């Protein structure tokens, strides 16, 4: 046996070494491929730099040529003016010399105005200074600084791992806002990558049994909000990575934030046969459950066997118990998880063609003919759209009419320890009705439906607006319902 263990150990070790050798060879191959890719990218970067320099050289040479043409044109214009003035001046000079030889006073009188002609000659108004300088020193360049910058070009450094600011992170309203910072200033950071995954373990992530990371790329800011989440696990791991234009840095140390919320499904095994149930959706079945009778027969036949997917030790299994299906006019289905403490919230949306439905809670194991709100162990709000719409709160077979519009989505808030059951307009968070009592047994979410369907949303945290309203309501004190019952 000892030799067998040694042989088995050696075989396992040999397999590990073979796998490691394969991994090393694969790594060597990857290094070669990645090195070739890096050289190709380097060539592209330098070709781009050469292209920019060539373009700049052409542009600056064109500017010098334009300056040369401007100066030559100005000097040529001045040269032309000087040539014309000189020609006119020579003609006047010849006329003046000829006048000096005149002896006859009469002829001399004919040219006596020559001094006026000479005075206004263009040669006397001409500036004998070049309009432009022949210097081109203002078009010279000095690339000493740029050369030093180019000589300092190095490979882009790998960004350091960001640091998540746990104190600035916020979990509320089924959203997570995560904030982070860089350990030091880095102007080359182009964007950040956020990764997150759900988990039921507190603390550092496990190597095994974890879900894969979900990725959010190209985040420009140092804060991001994940919204529209379903908090169907107790925690969430998050980590952040900084990237420049060439390389991604190491991930930050992961943080684990608590995302606990009340999660339940609908208990199809005990729902009325006129109801068709799928996890969080219940629909009135006009066939009267005939399609489910065969299934029920199979359930009764195999009642002594337990499904491996639903262990009797699970909280959902214990919440269901072993009671019969609802029957008669109790078109009801319950949640498969009980509320035994704490504050919880879920939402319900009814189809537009729903004729009648109720939303509320009940103690475990109600009678199979019991209807929500018609017993002293159940509380609900009821909507009837049969002939005209009625909206009421029901408990212990008493009803209170609610003179407010029926919302298309209803939020249910249950404070088990505080003895409060409140209903809200899930869109505006306006309070519809509150029951105050003392709950003495675990509560199951309950739903009654006749014609149409209901969709239940779970895994929701208590909204901030509801928490605020509850604090305000607690501050006012007193009762908000004439149907409140203290058990």
Short mmCIF file of C-alpha atoms in Angstrom, two decimals:
data_model
loop_
_atom_site.label_atom_id
_atom_site.label_comp_id
_atom_site.label_asym_id
_atom_site.label_seq_id
_atom_site.Cartn_x
_atom_site.Cartn_y
_atom_site.Cartn_z
CA UNK A 1 0.00 0.00 0.00
CA UNK A 2 2.87 2.35 0.82
CA UNK A 3 4.58 1.60 -2.48
CA UNK A 4 1.26 2.09 -4.26
CA UNK A 5 0.88 5.54 -2.66
CA UNK A 6 4.48 6.42 -3.62
CA UNK A 7 3.88 5.30 -7.21
CA UNK A 8 0.61 7.26 -7.34
CA UNK A 9 2.35 10.35 -5.95
CA UNK A 10 5.19 10.05 -8.48
CA UNK A 11 2.72 9.64 -11.33
CA UNK A 12 0.84 12.75 -10.22
CA UNK A 13 4.10 14.68 -9.85
CA UNK A 14 5.24 13.54 -13.31
CA UNK A 15 1.92 14.71 -14.76
CA UNK A 16 2.36 18.08 -13.03
CA UNK A 17 5.90 18.43 -14.44
CA UNK A 18 4.71 17.49 -17.94
CA UNK A 19 1.94 20.05 -17.70
CA UNK A 20 4.40 22.66 -16.43
CA UNK A 21 6.80 21.92 -19.31
CA UNK A 22 3.94 22.31 -21.77
CA UNK A 23 3.01 25.59 -20.10
CA UNK A 24 6.64 26.82 -20.32
CA UNK A 25 6.84 25.93 -24.02
CA UNK A 26 3.54 27.67 -24.60
CA UNK A 27 4.82 30.71 -22.68
CA UNK A 28 8.02 30.79 -24.79
CA UNK A 29 5.91 30.70 -27.93
CA UNK A 30 3.73 33.50 -26.59
CA UNK A 31 6.81 35.59 -25.74
CA UNK A 32 8.04 35.26 -29.32
CA UNK A 33 4.67 36.14 -30.80
CA UNK A 34 4.15 39.08 -28.41
CA UNK A 35 7.69 40.33 -29.06
CA UNK A 36 7.06 40.28 -32.81
CA UNK A 37 3.80 42.15 -32.25
CA UNK A 38 5.59 44.71 -30.06
CA UNK A 39 8.22 45.31 -32.79
CA UNK A 40 5.46 45.75 -35.38
CA UNK A 41 3.71 48.26 -33.12
CA UNK A 42 7.04 50.04 -32.54
CA UNK A 43 7.55 50.31 -36.32
CA UNK A 44 4.07 51.74 -36.67
CA UNK A 45 4.70 54.32 -33.94
CA UNK A 46 8.02 55.45 -35.48
CA UNK A 47 6.52 55.49 -38.98
CA UNK A 48 3.80 57.70 -37.57
CA UNK A 49 6.43 59.95 -36.00
CA UNK A 50 8.40 60.12 -39.28
CA UNK A 51 5.19 60.99 -41.08
CA UNK A 52 4.44 63.82 -38.65
CA UNK A 53 7.99 65.19 -38.95
CA UNK A 54 7.90 64.97 -42.75
CA UNK A 55 4.57 66.79 -42.81
CA UNK A 56 5.86 69.47 -40.44
CA UNK A 57 9.02 69.92 -42.55
CA UNK A 58 6.97 70.39 -45.71
CA UNK A 59 4.66 72.88 -43.99
CA UNK A 60 7.52 74.95 -42.55
CA UNK A 61 9.47 74.90 -45.86
CA UNK A 62 6.33 76.14 -47.59
CA UNK A 63 6.09 78.99 -45.05
CA UNK A 64 9.73 80.00 -45.78
CA UNK A 65 9.05 79.96 -49.53
CA UNK A 66 5.98 82.15 -49.04
CA UNK A 67 8.05 84.62 -46.99
CA UNK A 68 10.74 84.63 -49.69
CA UNK A 69 8.16 85.35 -52.42
CA UNK A 70 6.61 88.16 -50.34
CA UNK A 71 9.95 89.90 -49.78
CA UNK A 72 11.08 89.53 -53.40
CA UNK A 73 7.76 90.93 -54.61
CA UNK A 74 8.09 93.94 -52.28
CA UNK A 75 11.68 94.62 -53.43
CA UNK A 76 10.73 94.20 -57.09
CA UNK A 77 7.89 96.70 -56.68
CA UNK A 78 10.32 99.16 -55.09
CA UNK A 79 12.88 98.52 -57.88
CA UNK A 80 10.26 99.26 -60.51
CA UNK A 81 9.36 102.56 -58.80
CA UNK A 82 13.03 103.54 -58.63
CA UNK A 83 13.58 102.76 -62.33
CA UNK A 84 10.65 104.98 -63.35
CA UNK A 85 11.83 107.82 -61.10
CA UNK A 86 15.36 107.56 -62.46
CA UNK A 87 14.14 107.74 -66.08
CA UNK A 88 12.06 110.85 -65.32
CA UNK A 89 14.96 112.45 -63.45
CA UNK A 90 17.36 111.94 -66.40
CA UNK A 91 14.93 113.64 -68.79
CA UNK A 92 14.66 116.63 -66.45
CA UNK A 93 18.44 116.75 -66.12
CA UNK A 94 18.88 116.85 -69.90
CA UNK A 95 16.30 119.65 -70.21
CA UNK A 96 18.00 121.65 -67.47
CA UNK A 97 21.44 121.32 -69.10
CA UNK A 98 20.03 122.46 -72.44
CA UNK A 99 18.47 125.51 -70.73
CA UNK A 100 21.87 126.61 -69.49
CA UNK A 101 23.02 127.16 -73.10
CA UNK A 102 20.14 129.55 -74.02
CA UNK A 103 21.40 133.12 -74.59
CA UNK A 104 18.24 134.66 -75.97
CA UNK A 105 16.15 136.25 -73.15
CA UNK A 106 12.91 135.51 -74.99
CA UNK A 107 13.70 131.78 -75.26
CA UNK A 108 14.88 131.78 -71.66
CA UNK A 109 11.49 133.08 -70.51
CA UNK A 110 9.81 130.03 -72.14
CA UNK A 111 11.67 127.63 -69.85
CA UNK A 112 11.59 129.72 -66.68
CA UNK A 113 9.13 127.23 -64.98
CA UNK A 114 11.62 124.39 -65.09
CA UNK A 115 12.39 124.85 -61.37
CA UNK A 116 8.76 124.01 -60.50
CA UNK A 117 8.89 120.86 -62.64
CA UNK A 118 12.10 119.73 -60.98
CA UNK A 119 10.70 120.39 -57.50
CA UNK A 120 7.71 118.06 -57.97
CA UNK A 121 9.70 115.33 -59.71
CA UNK A 122 9.15 111.79 -58.33
CA UNK A 123 12.86 111.37 -57.72
CA UNK A 124 12.60 113.81 -54.81
CA UNK A 125 9.71 111.83 -53.18
CA UNK A 126 11.34 108.44 -53.50
CA UNK A 127 12.58 106.61 -50.36
CA UNK A 128 16.03 105.19 -50.95
CA UNK A 129 15.67 102.49 -48.24
CA UNK A 130 14.64 98.86 -48.95
CA UNK A 131 11.09 98.17 -47.74
CA UNK A 132 12.03 94.70 -46.46
CA UNK A 133 15.16 93.19 -44.97
CA UNK A 134 17.10 90.45 -46.64
CA UNK A 135 17.34 88.63 -43.31
CA UNK A 136 15.51 85.27 -42.88
CA UNK A 137 16.61 84.59 -39.31
CA UNK A 138 13.00 84.82 -38.09
CA UNK A 139 12.26 81.63 -40.06
CA UNK A 140 14.95 79.57 -38.34
CA UNK A 141 14.08 76.69 -35.93
CA UNK A 142 15.72 75.22 -32.88
CA UNK A 143 14.85 71.59 -32.18
CA UNK A 144 17.20 71.20 -29.24
CA UNK A 145 14.31 70.71 -26.78
CA UNK A 146 12.47 68.35 -29.11
CA UNK A 147 15.65 66.33 -29.64
CA UNK A 148 16.07 65.95 -25.89
CA UNK A 149 12.42 64.87 -25.63
CA UNK A 150 12.86 62.31 -28.41
CA UNK A 151 16.04 61.02 -26.82
CA UNK A 152 14.05 60.58 -23.59
CA UNK A 153 11.39 58.45 -25.29
CA UNK A 154 11.07 55.12 -23.49
CA UNK A 155 8.65 52.25 -23.37
CA UNK A 156 5.34 53.19 -21.72
CA UNK A 157 5.45 52.24 -18.03
CA UNK A 158 2.90 49.72 -16.76
CA UNK A 159 0.25 51.66 -14.80
CA UNK A 160 0.17 51.00 -11.09
CA UNK A 161 -2.82 49.31 -9.53
CA UNK A 162 -5.62 51.70 -8.52
CA UNK A 163 -6.75 51.89 -4.90
CA UNK A 164 -10.48 51.45 -4.24
CA UNK A 165 -11.86 53.93 -1.73
CA UNK A 166 -14.16 51.66 0.27
CA UNK A 167 -15.48 54.56 2.36
CA UNK A 168 -16.71 56.30 -0.81
CA UNK A 169 -18.40 53.18 -2.21
CA UNK A 170 -22.18 53.10 -1.92
CA UNK A 171 -24.69 50.25 -2.14
CA UNK A 172 -28.28 51.51 -2.45
CA UNK A 173 -31.40 51.10 -4.60
CA UNK A 174 -29.96 48.01 -6.31
CA UNK A 175 -27.05 50.09 -7.56
CA UNK A 176 -23.38 50.01 -6.60
CA UNK A 177 -21.25 53.15 -6.87
CA UNK A 178 -17.55 52.36 -6.68
CA UNK A 179 -14.83 55.00 -6.36
CA UNK A 180 -11.06 54.66 -6.70
CA UNK A 181 -7.85 56.69 -7.03
CA UNK A 182 -4.35 56.20 -8.39
CA UNK A 183 -1.54 55.88 -5.83
CA UNK A 184 0.27 58.69 -7.66
CA UNK A 185 -0.42 61.12 -10.51
CA UNK A 186 -0.15 59.48 -13.94
CA UNK A 187 -1.03 61.66 -16.92
CA UNK A 188 -0.68 58.73 -19.34
CA UNK A 189 -3.72 56.87 -18.01
CA UNK A 190 -6.22 56.58 -20.85
CA UNK A 191 -9.08 54.68 -19.21
CA UNK A 192 -10.04 52.20 -16.49
CA UNK A 193 -11.55 48.72 -16.54
CA UNK A 194 -14.01 47.62 -13.82
CA UNK A 195 -14.72 43.96 -13.13
CA UNK A 196 -17.36 42.59 -10.76
CA UNK A 197 -18.94 39.27 -9.86
CA UNK A 198 -21.56 38.04 -7.44
CA UNK A 199 -20.63 35.79 -4.53
CA UNK A 200 -21.99 34.41 -1.27
CA UNK A 201 -18.61 34.63 0.47
CA UNK A 202 -17.40 37.58 2.51
CA UNK A 203 -13.77 38.71 2.28
CA UNK A 204 -11.30 37.88 -0.47
CA UNK A 205 -12.47 36.04 -3.62
CA UNK A 206 -12.17 32.26 -3.66
CA UNK A 207 -10.22 30.44 -6.34
CA UNK A 208 -12.93 27.84 -6.84
CA UNK A 209 -16.69 27.99 -7.02
CA UNK A 210 -16.86 31.63 -8.04
CA UNK A 211 -18.79 33.10 -10.93
CA UNK A 212 -16.84 34.61 -13.81
CA UNK A 213 -15.95 38.30 -13.74
CA UNK A 214 -18.26 40.71 -15.60
CA UNK A 215 -16.40 43.58 -17.33
CA UNK A 216 -17.08 47.28 -17.87
CA UNK A 217 -14.44 48.80 -20.19
CA UNK A 218 -13.30 52.31 -21.18
CA UNK A 219 -14.30 54.18 -18.03
CA UNK A 220 -12.80 57.66 -18.18
CA UNK A 221 -13.63 58.82 -14.64
CA UNK A 222 -12.46 57.42 -11.30
CA UNK A 223 -16.02 56.52 -10.26
CA UNK A 224 -18.68 54.31 -11.78
CA UNK A 225 -22.23 53.24 -10.89
CA UNK A 226 -23.51 49.75 -11.67
CA UNK A 227 -27.30 49.98 -11.96
CA UNK A 228 -30.20 47.65 -12.68
CA UNK A 229 -28.70 44.85 -10.60
CA UNK A 230 -30.56 41.95 -9.03
CA UNK A 231 -29.09 41.32 -5.60
CA UNK A 232 -29.66 37.59 -5.51
CA UNK A 233 -26.38 36.95 -3.66
CA UNK A 234 -25.10 38.25 -0.34
CA UNK A 235 -21.98 40.01 -1.65
CA UNK A 236 -20.23 41.31 -4.75
CA UNK A 237 -16.50 41.37 -5.54
CA UNK A 238 -15.15 44.38 -7.42
CA UNK A 239 -11.72 45.30 -8.78
CA UNK A 240 -10.32 48.04 -11.04
CA UNK A 241 -7.50 48.13 -13.59
CA UNK A 242 -5.77 51.22 -15.10
CA UNK A 243 -4.78 51.25 -18.79
CA UNK A 244 -2.70 53.59 -20.93
CA UNK A 245 -2.69 53.48 -24.73
CA UNK A 246 -0.32 50.53 -24.82
CA UNK A 247 -0.65 48.36 -21.74
CA UNK A 248 -2.98 47.49 -18.86
CA UNK A 249 -1.72 47.55 -15.28
CA UNK A 250 -2.34 45.24 -12.38
CA UNK A 251 -5.79 44.97 -10.85
CA UNK A 252 -6.51 46.69 -7.58
CA UNK A 253 -6.98 44.63 -4.46
CA UNK A 254 -10.55 43.35 -4.78
CA UNK A 255 -13.16 44.61 -2.37
CA UNK A 256 -16.28 42.79 -1.24
CA UNK A 257 -19.46 44.81 -0.70
CA UNK A 258 -22.59 43.46 0.94
CA UNK A 259 -25.55 43.23 -1.44
CA UNK A 260 -28.02 41.23 0.61
CA UNK A 261 -31.68 41.33 -0.45
CA UNK A 262 -34.80 39.19 -0.12
CA UNK A 263 -34.99 36.61 -2.93
CA UNK A 264 -37.85 34.18 -3.45
CA UNK A 265 -39.66 32.32 -6.18
CA UNK A 266 -43.29 31.27 -6.51
CA UNK A 267 -44.22 27.90 -5.03
CA UNK A 268 -45.79 26.09 -7.99
CA UNK A 269 -46.27 22.85 -6.00
CA UNK A 270 -49.02 24.34 -3.84
CA UNK A 271 -50.59 26.91 -6.17
CA UNK A 272 -54.17 26.65 -7.38
CA UNK A 273 -54.59 24.37 -10.41
CA UNK A 274 -56.07 27.30 -12.33
CA UNK A 275 -52.71 29.06 -12.08
CA UNK A 276 -49.67 28.47 -14.28
CA UNK A 277 -46.49 29.34 -12.36
CA UNK A 278 -42.97 29.88 -13.67
CA UNK A 279 -40.46 31.01 -11.03
CA UNK A 280 -41.51 34.69 -10.63
CA UNK A 281 -44.47 34.78 -13.02
CA UNK A 282 -48.03 33.55 -12.39
CA UNK A 283 -50.80 33.47 -14.98
CA UNK A 284 -54.44 32.55 -14.93
CA UNK A 285 -54.93 29.25 -16.77
CA UNK A 286 -58.34 29.12 -18.54
CA UNK A 287 -58.03 25.34 -18.99
CA UNK A 288 -58.65 24.93 -15.30
CA UNK A 289 -55.37 23.16 -14.70
CA UNK A 290 -56.27 20.11 -16.76
CA UNK A 291 -52.81 20.19 -18.28
CA UNK A 292 -51.33 19.97 -14.78
CA UNK A 293 -53.43 17.13 -13.41
CA UNK A 294 -51.12 14.49 -14.87
CA UNK A 295 -48.17 16.27 -13.32
CA UNK A 296 -49.93 16.37 -9.97
CA UNK A 297 -50.60 12.63 -10.23
CA UNK A 298 -46.93 12.01 -10.77
CA UNK A 299 -46.11 14.19 -7.77
CA UNK A 300 -48.44 12.17 -5.56
CA UNK A 301 -47.03 8.93 -6.92
CA UNK A 302 -43.48 10.01 -6.15
CA UNK A 303 -44.30 11.83 -2.94
CA UNK A 304 -41.77 9.79 -0.98
CA UNK A 305 -38.85 10.91 -3.18
CA UNK A 306 -37.13 14.24 -2.81
CA UNK A 307 -35.83 16.16 -5.81
CA UNK A 308 -32.06 16.60 -5.66
CA UNK A 309 -32.54 20.20 -6.73
CA UNK A 310 -34.83 20.95 -3.80
CA UNK A 311 -33.47 19.47 -0.62
CA UNK A 312 -35.82 19.32 2.35
CA UNK A 313 -33.13 21.11 4.34
CA UNK A 314 -33.30 24.22 2.15
CA UNK A 315 -35.07 27.32 3.54
CA UNK A 316 -37.41 27.33 0.58
CA UNK A 317 -38.43 23.72 1.14
CA UNK A 318 -39.07 24.37 4.84
CA UNK A 319 -41.09 27.46 3.95
CA UNK A 320 -43.39 25.45 1.68
CA UNK A 321 -44.07 22.64 4.10
CA UNK A 322 -46.23 19.78 2.91
CA UNK A 323 -49.69 21.38 2.59
CA UNK A 324 -52.20 20.80 -0.22
CA UNK A 325 -52.79 23.01 -3.22
CA UNK A 326 -55.15 25.97 -2.95
CA UNK A 327 -58.61 25.11 -4.21
CA UNK A 328 -62.08 26.52 -4.77
CA UNK A 329 -62.04 30.26 -5.42
CA UNK A 330 -58.70 30.78 -3.68
CA UNK A 331 -56.71 31.34 -6.88
CA UNK A 332 -53.56 31.82 -4.84
CA UNK A 333 -49.85 31.13 -5.02
CA UNK A 334 -47.33 31.80 -2.24
CA UNK A 335 -43.65 32.58 -2.20
CA UNK A 336 -41.28 29.72 -1.44
CA UNK A 337 -39.17 31.63 1.11
CA UNK A 338 -40.43 32.93 4.44
CA UNK A 339 -39.75 36.31 6.07
CA UNK A 340 -38.70 35.69 9.67
CA UNK A 341 -36.91 38.94 10.55
CA UNK A 342 -35.56 42.17 9.12
CA UNK A 343 -36.81 44.59 6.48
CA UNK A 344 -37.56 43.38 2.95
CA UNK A 345 -38.96 44.72 -0.31
CA UNK A 346 -40.35 43.25 -3.54
CA UNK A 347 -42.41 44.53 -6.45
CA UNK A 348 -45.36 43.24 -8.49
CA UNK A 349 -46.51 44.23 -11.98
CA UNK A 350 -49.94 43.16 -13.27
CA UNK A 351 -50.88 42.67 -16.90
CA UNK A 352 -53.35 45.20 -18.27
CA UNK A 353 -56.01 42.53 -18.83
CA UNK A 354 -55.98 41.44 -15.16
CA UNK A 355 -59.57 41.31 -13.88
CA UNK A 356 -58.77 40.78 -10.22
CA UNK A 357 -55.64 40.32 -8.16
CA UNK A 358 -54.31 40.66 -4.62
CA UNK A 359 -50.81 41.25 -3.28
CA UNK A 360 -49.84 40.68 0.34
CA UNK A 361 -48.47 38.28 2.97
CA UNK A 362 -49.80 35.42 5.05
CA UNK A 363 -48.67 33.16 7.86
CA UNK A 364 -47.51 29.69 6.88
CA UNK A 365 -49.97 26.91 6.09
CA UNK A 366 -53.18 28.81 5.39
CA UNK A 367 -56.23 26.73 4.61
CA UNK A 368 -56.50 25.64 0.99
CA UNK A 369 -59.77 27.54 0.61
CA UNK A 370 -58.51 30.68 2.42
CA UNK A 371 -58.27 33.92 0.44
CA UNK A 372 -55.78 36.70 1.10
CA UNK A 373 -57.16 39.36 3.40
CA UNK A 374 -60.16 37.29 4.46
CA UNK A 375 -58.41 35.73 7.46
CA UNK A 376 -56.81 37.20 10.58
CA UNK A 377 -53.47 35.77 9.43
CA UNK A 378 -53.18 37.50 6.05
CA UNK A 379 -52.87 41.11 4.85
CA UNK A 380 -53.16 42.41 1.29
CA UNK A 381 -54.30 45.09 -1.08
CA UNK A 382 -56.86 44.03 -3.66
CA UNK A 383 -57.57 45.40 -7.14
CA UNK A 384 -60.80 44.55 -8.96
CA UNK A 385 -61.13 45.57 -12.63
CA UNK A 386 -64.25 43.59 -13.45
CA UNK A 387 -67.03 46.19 -14.05
CA UNK A 388 -65.36 49.21 -12.48
CA UNK A 389 -61.99 49.53 -10.82
CA UNK A 390 -61.95 49.22 -7.04
CA UNK A 391 -58.85 49.47 -4.89
CA UNK A 392 -58.89 48.34 -1.26
CA UNK A 393 -56.83 47.09 1.69
CA UNK A 394 -58.00 43.84 3.24
CA UNK A 395 -57.40 42.03 6.54
CA UNK A 396 -59.51 39.71 8.70
CA UNK A 397 -62.35 39.87 6.12
CA UNK A 398 -62.58 43.65 6.44
CA UNK A 399 -61.87 46.02 3.57
CA UNK A 400 -60.88 49.69 3.44
CA UNK A 401 -61.36 51.49 0.13
CA UNK A 402 -58.28 53.32 -1.13
CA UNK A 403 -59.36 56.42 -3.02
CA UNK A 404 -56.16 56.69 -5.08
CA UNK A 405 -55.19 55.62 -8.62
CA UNK A 406 -53.98 52.05 -9.03
CA UNK A 407 -50.28 52.05 -10.05
CA UNK A 408 -49.05 49.72 -12.77
CA UNK A 409 -46.31 48.49 -10.40
CA UNK A 410 -46.74 47.93 -6.66
CA UNK A 411 -43.91 47.83 -4.13
CA UNK A 412 -44.30 45.75 -0.94
CA UNK A 413 -42.28 46.71 2.16
CA UNK A 414 -42.28 44.31 5.10
CA UNK A 415 -40.67 45.25 8.42
CA UNK A 416 -41.13 42.00 10.33
CA UNK A 417 -39.55 43.13 13.60
CA UNK A 418 -41.26 46.53 13.46
CA UNK A 419 -44.66 44.99 12.68
CA UNK A 420 -45.28 47.01 9.50
CA UNK A 421 -46.50 46.03 6.05
CA UNK A 422 -46.58 48.94 3.59
CA UNK A 423 -47.56 49.17 -0.07
CA UNK A 424 -46.10 51.77 -2.42
CA UNK A 425 -46.42 53.05 -5.94
CA UNK A 426 -43.18 51.44 -7.14
CA UNK A 427 -42.59 54.20 -9.70
CA UNK A 428 -43.15 57.32 -7.58
CA UNK A 429 -42.61 55.61 -4.17
CA UNK A 430 -45.85 57.23 -2.95
CA UNK A 431 -47.34 55.39 0.03
CA UNK A 432 -50.58 53.51 -0.76
CA UNK A 433 -51.38 51.89 2.57
CA UNK A 434 -49.73 50.62 5.77
CA UNK A 435 -50.78 47.80 8.11
CA UNK A 436 -49.38 47.92 11.67
CA UNK A 437 -49.42 44.76 13.76
CA UNK A 438 -47.19 42.35 15.63
CA UNK A 439 -46.14 39.41 13.49
CA UNK A 440 -46.01 36.24 15.56
CA UNK A 441 -45.14 33.74 12.81
CA UNK A 442 -42.97 33.73 9.68
CA UNK A 443 -44.61 35.40 6.69
CA UNK A 444 -44.88 34.17 3.12
CA UNK A 445 -45.49 36.56 0.19
CA UNK A 446 -48.92 35.83 -1.27
CA UNK A 447 -50.55 36.55 -4.64
CA UNK A 448 -54.08 36.01 -5.90
CA UNK A 449 -54.83 36.29 -9.63
CA UNK A 450 -57.97 35.88 -11.74
CA UNK A 451 -57.67 36.44 -15.50
CA UNK A 452 -54.32 37.82 -16.64
CA UNK A 453 -50.91 37.52 -15.06
CA UNK A 454 -48.54 38.91 -12.43
CA UNK A 455 -44.76 39.35 -12.58
CA UNK A 456 -42.87 39.44 -9.28
CA UNK A 457 -39.49 41.17 -8.94
CA UNK A 458 -37.29 39.97 -6.08
CA UNK A 459 -33.68 40.47 -5.10
CA UNK A 460 -34.45 44.16 -4.49
CA UNK A 461 -33.10 46.23 -1.65
CA UNK A 462 -35.38 48.53 0.31
CA UNK A 463 -35.33 51.75 -1.81
CA UNK A 464 -33.83 54.86 -0.21
CA UNK A 465 -37.09 56.76 -0.76
CA UNK A 466 -39.02 54.07 1.15
CA UNK A 467 -36.52 54.19 4.02
CA UNK A 468 -36.95 57.96 4.18
CA UNK A 469 -40.75 57.68 4.18
CA UNK A 470 -40.62 55.04 6.91
CA UNK A 471 -38.46 57.28 9.11
CA UNK A 472 -40.88 60.16 8.54
CA UNK A 473 -43.86 57.91 9.29
CA UNK A 474 -42.23 56.64 12.47
CA UNK A 475 -41.61 60.22 13.52
CA UNK A 476 -45.28 61.12 13.09
CA UNK A 477 -46.43 58.05 15.02
CA UNK A 478 -50.00 56.88 15.23
CA UNK A 479 -51.94 54.58 12.94
CA UNK A 480 -52.32 54.81 9.18
CA UNK A 481 -55.03 52.19 8.85
CA UNK A 482 -58.31 51.34 10.45
CA UNK A 483 -57.62 47.65 9.65
CA UNK A 484 -54.51 47.39 11.81
CA UNK A 485 -54.53 44.35 14.00
CA UNK A 486 -52.33 43.59 16.97
CA UNK A 487 -52.17 39.82 17.29
#
